[in-house]
N, C-alpha and C. Protein backbone atom coordinates (compact mmCIF):
# COMPACT_ATOMS: atom_id res chain seq x y z
N MET A 1 -17.23 51.62 -23.16
CA MET A 1 -18.18 52.47 -23.83
C MET A 1 -18.30 52.08 -25.31
N MET A 2 -17.21 51.74 -25.89
CA MET A 2 -17.26 51.32 -27.34
C MET A 2 -18.12 50.09 -27.53
N LEU A 3 -18.03 49.14 -26.56
CA LEU A 3 -18.86 47.94 -26.64
C LEU A 3 -20.33 48.27 -26.58
N LEU A 4 -20.76 49.18 -25.73
CA LEU A 4 -22.16 49.54 -25.67
C LEU A 4 -22.60 50.22 -26.96
N GLN A 5 -21.76 51.01 -27.58
CA GLN A 5 -22.09 51.66 -28.86
C GLN A 5 -22.28 50.60 -29.95
N MET A 6 -21.43 49.58 -29.92
CA MET A 6 -21.57 48.53 -30.96
C MET A 6 -22.85 47.76 -30.74
N PHE A 7 -23.24 47.49 -29.48
CA PHE A 7 -24.51 46.81 -29.26
C PHE A 7 -25.69 47.69 -29.69
N GLY A 8 -25.58 48.97 -29.52
CA GLY A 8 -26.68 49.87 -29.88
C GLY A 8 -26.90 49.95 -31.37
N ILE A 9 -25.85 49.77 -32.17
CA ILE A 9 -25.94 49.86 -33.61
C ILE A 9 -26.65 48.59 -34.11
N ASN A 10 -26.31 47.45 -33.60
CA ASN A 10 -26.88 46.18 -34.04
C ASN A 10 -28.31 46.05 -33.55
N PRO A 11 -29.28 45.67 -34.39
CA PRO A 11 -30.70 45.51 -33.95
C PRO A 11 -30.85 44.50 -32.83
N LEU A 12 -30.12 43.38 -32.91
CA LEU A 12 -30.19 42.40 -31.85
C LEU A 12 -29.60 42.96 -30.53
N GLY A 13 -28.54 43.72 -30.70
CA GLY A 13 -27.87 44.34 -29.54
C GLY A 13 -28.75 45.33 -28.87
N SER A 14 -29.53 46.09 -29.64
CA SER A 14 -30.45 47.07 -29.05
C SER A 14 -31.61 46.34 -28.30
N LEU A 15 -31.99 45.20 -28.86
CA LEU A 15 -33.02 44.37 -28.18
C LEU A 15 -32.52 43.90 -26.82
N VAL A 16 -31.22 43.47 -26.78
CA VAL A 16 -30.65 43.05 -25.53
C VAL A 16 -30.58 44.18 -24.53
N LEU A 17 -30.20 45.35 -25.01
CA LEU A 17 -30.08 46.51 -24.12
C LEU A 17 -31.45 46.93 -23.59
N THR A 18 -32.52 46.80 -24.39
CA THR A 18 -33.80 47.26 -23.96
C THR A 18 -34.61 46.28 -23.17
N LEU A 19 -34.34 44.98 -23.32
CA LEU A 19 -35.16 43.93 -22.65
C LEU A 19 -34.39 43.14 -21.63
N VAL A 20 -33.26 42.67 -21.95
CA VAL A 20 -32.55 41.71 -21.10
C VAL A 20 -31.91 42.42 -19.89
N ILE A 21 -31.27 43.53 -20.10
CA ILE A 21 -30.63 44.23 -18.99
C ILE A 21 -31.60 44.71 -17.94
N PRO A 22 -32.73 45.30 -18.27
CA PRO A 22 -33.71 45.65 -17.21
C PRO A 22 -34.26 44.41 -16.50
N PHE A 23 -34.45 43.30 -17.27
CA PHE A 23 -34.95 42.04 -16.67
C PHE A 23 -33.95 41.56 -15.62
N VAL A 24 -32.65 41.59 -15.95
CA VAL A 24 -31.64 41.15 -14.99
C VAL A 24 -31.62 42.08 -13.77
N ILE A 25 -31.76 43.33 -13.98
CA ILE A 25 -31.81 44.27 -12.85
C ILE A 25 -33.01 43.97 -11.93
N VAL A 26 -34.17 43.67 -12.53
CA VAL A 26 -35.35 43.34 -11.73
C VAL A 26 -35.14 42.03 -10.96
N LEU A 27 -34.50 41.04 -11.58
CA LEU A 27 -34.20 39.80 -10.91
C LEU A 27 -33.30 39.99 -9.69
N ILE A 28 -32.27 40.80 -9.89
CA ILE A 28 -31.34 41.02 -8.78
C ILE A 28 -32.03 41.80 -7.65
N ALA A 29 -32.81 42.80 -7.99
CA ALA A 29 -33.52 43.55 -6.99
C ALA A 29 -34.53 42.68 -6.22
N THR A 30 -35.19 41.79 -6.92
CA THR A 30 -36.17 40.88 -6.29
C THR A 30 -35.43 39.96 -5.28
N TYR A 31 -34.31 39.41 -5.73
CA TYR A 31 -33.51 38.53 -4.88
C TYR A 31 -33.08 39.30 -3.62
N LEU A 32 -32.58 40.50 -3.77
CA LEU A 32 -32.15 41.27 -2.62
C LEU A 32 -33.34 41.62 -1.72
N GLY A 33 -34.51 41.88 -2.31
CA GLY A 33 -35.69 42.15 -1.53
C GLY A 33 -36.14 40.99 -0.69
N VAL A 34 -36.08 39.80 -1.31
CA VAL A 34 -36.48 38.56 -0.58
C VAL A 34 -35.48 38.33 0.57
N LEU A 35 -34.18 38.51 0.36
CA LEU A 35 -33.23 38.35 1.43
C LEU A 35 -33.49 39.38 2.54
N GLY A 36 -33.83 40.60 2.18
CA GLY A 36 -34.15 41.59 3.16
C GLY A 36 -35.38 41.26 3.97
N ALA A 37 -36.38 40.70 3.32
CA ALA A 37 -37.59 40.28 4.02
C ALA A 37 -37.34 39.09 4.94
N LEU A 38 -36.50 38.16 4.48
CA LEU A 38 -36.13 37.05 5.39
C LEU A 38 -35.47 37.51 6.64
N ARG A 39 -34.58 38.45 6.49
CA ARG A 39 -33.84 38.94 7.67
C ARG A 39 -34.74 39.77 8.57
N THR A 40 -35.67 40.53 8.01
CA THR A 40 -36.52 41.39 8.79
C THR A 40 -37.57 40.59 9.49
N PHE A 41 -38.30 39.71 8.83
CA PHE A 41 -39.43 39.01 9.45
C PHE A 41 -39.02 37.76 10.23
N PHE A 42 -37.98 37.07 9.76
CA PHE A 42 -37.67 35.80 10.43
C PHE A 42 -36.31 35.83 11.10
N GLY A 43 -35.47 36.78 10.86
CA GLY A 43 -34.17 36.85 11.42
C GLY A 43 -33.20 35.79 10.84
N GLU A 44 -33.53 35.26 9.70
CA GLU A 44 -32.72 34.23 9.06
C GLU A 44 -32.20 34.71 7.76
N SER A 45 -31.20 33.98 7.18
CA SER A 45 -30.62 34.44 5.91
C SER A 45 -30.94 33.50 4.74
N SER A 46 -31.77 32.47 4.97
CA SER A 46 -32.17 31.60 3.85
C SER A 46 -33.49 30.91 4.23
N TRP A 47 -34.21 30.42 3.22
CA TRP A 47 -35.47 29.75 3.46
C TRP A 47 -35.23 28.40 4.19
N GLN A 48 -34.10 27.81 3.95
CA GLN A 48 -33.77 26.56 4.61
C GLN A 48 -33.72 26.77 6.13
N ASP A 49 -33.13 27.89 6.61
CA ASP A 49 -33.12 28.16 8.02
C ASP A 49 -34.51 28.36 8.60
N VAL A 50 -35.39 29.02 7.82
CA VAL A 50 -36.71 29.27 8.27
C VAL A 50 -37.48 27.92 8.39
N LEU A 51 -37.35 27.06 7.42
CA LEU A 51 -38.06 25.78 7.43
C LEU A 51 -37.59 24.89 8.58
N THR A 52 -36.31 24.85 8.87
CA THR A 52 -35.82 23.99 9.93
C THR A 52 -36.25 24.55 11.31
N VAL A 53 -36.36 25.82 11.45
CA VAL A 53 -36.86 26.41 12.72
C VAL A 53 -38.33 26.08 12.93
N GLU A 54 -39.13 26.13 11.87
CA GLU A 54 -40.57 25.79 11.95
C GLU A 54 -40.79 24.34 12.29
N GLU A 55 -39.96 23.44 11.79
CA GLU A 55 -40.14 22.04 11.99
C GLU A 55 -39.80 21.59 13.41
N GLU A 56 -38.95 22.33 14.07
CA GLU A 56 -38.51 21.91 15.43
C GLU A 56 -39.50 22.23 16.50
């Protein structure tokens, strides 16, 4: 908790808290969404598996 308070006081730290952390959360959510779509639509866990199935 003390570390977050220190970042909040620093102008650069507040920029990190307001921009970078939400961006990282969106990236992780997008990655998990793509994995979920792969499993739902193709029954595979990676794009490599989908491409090798289509080529055969």
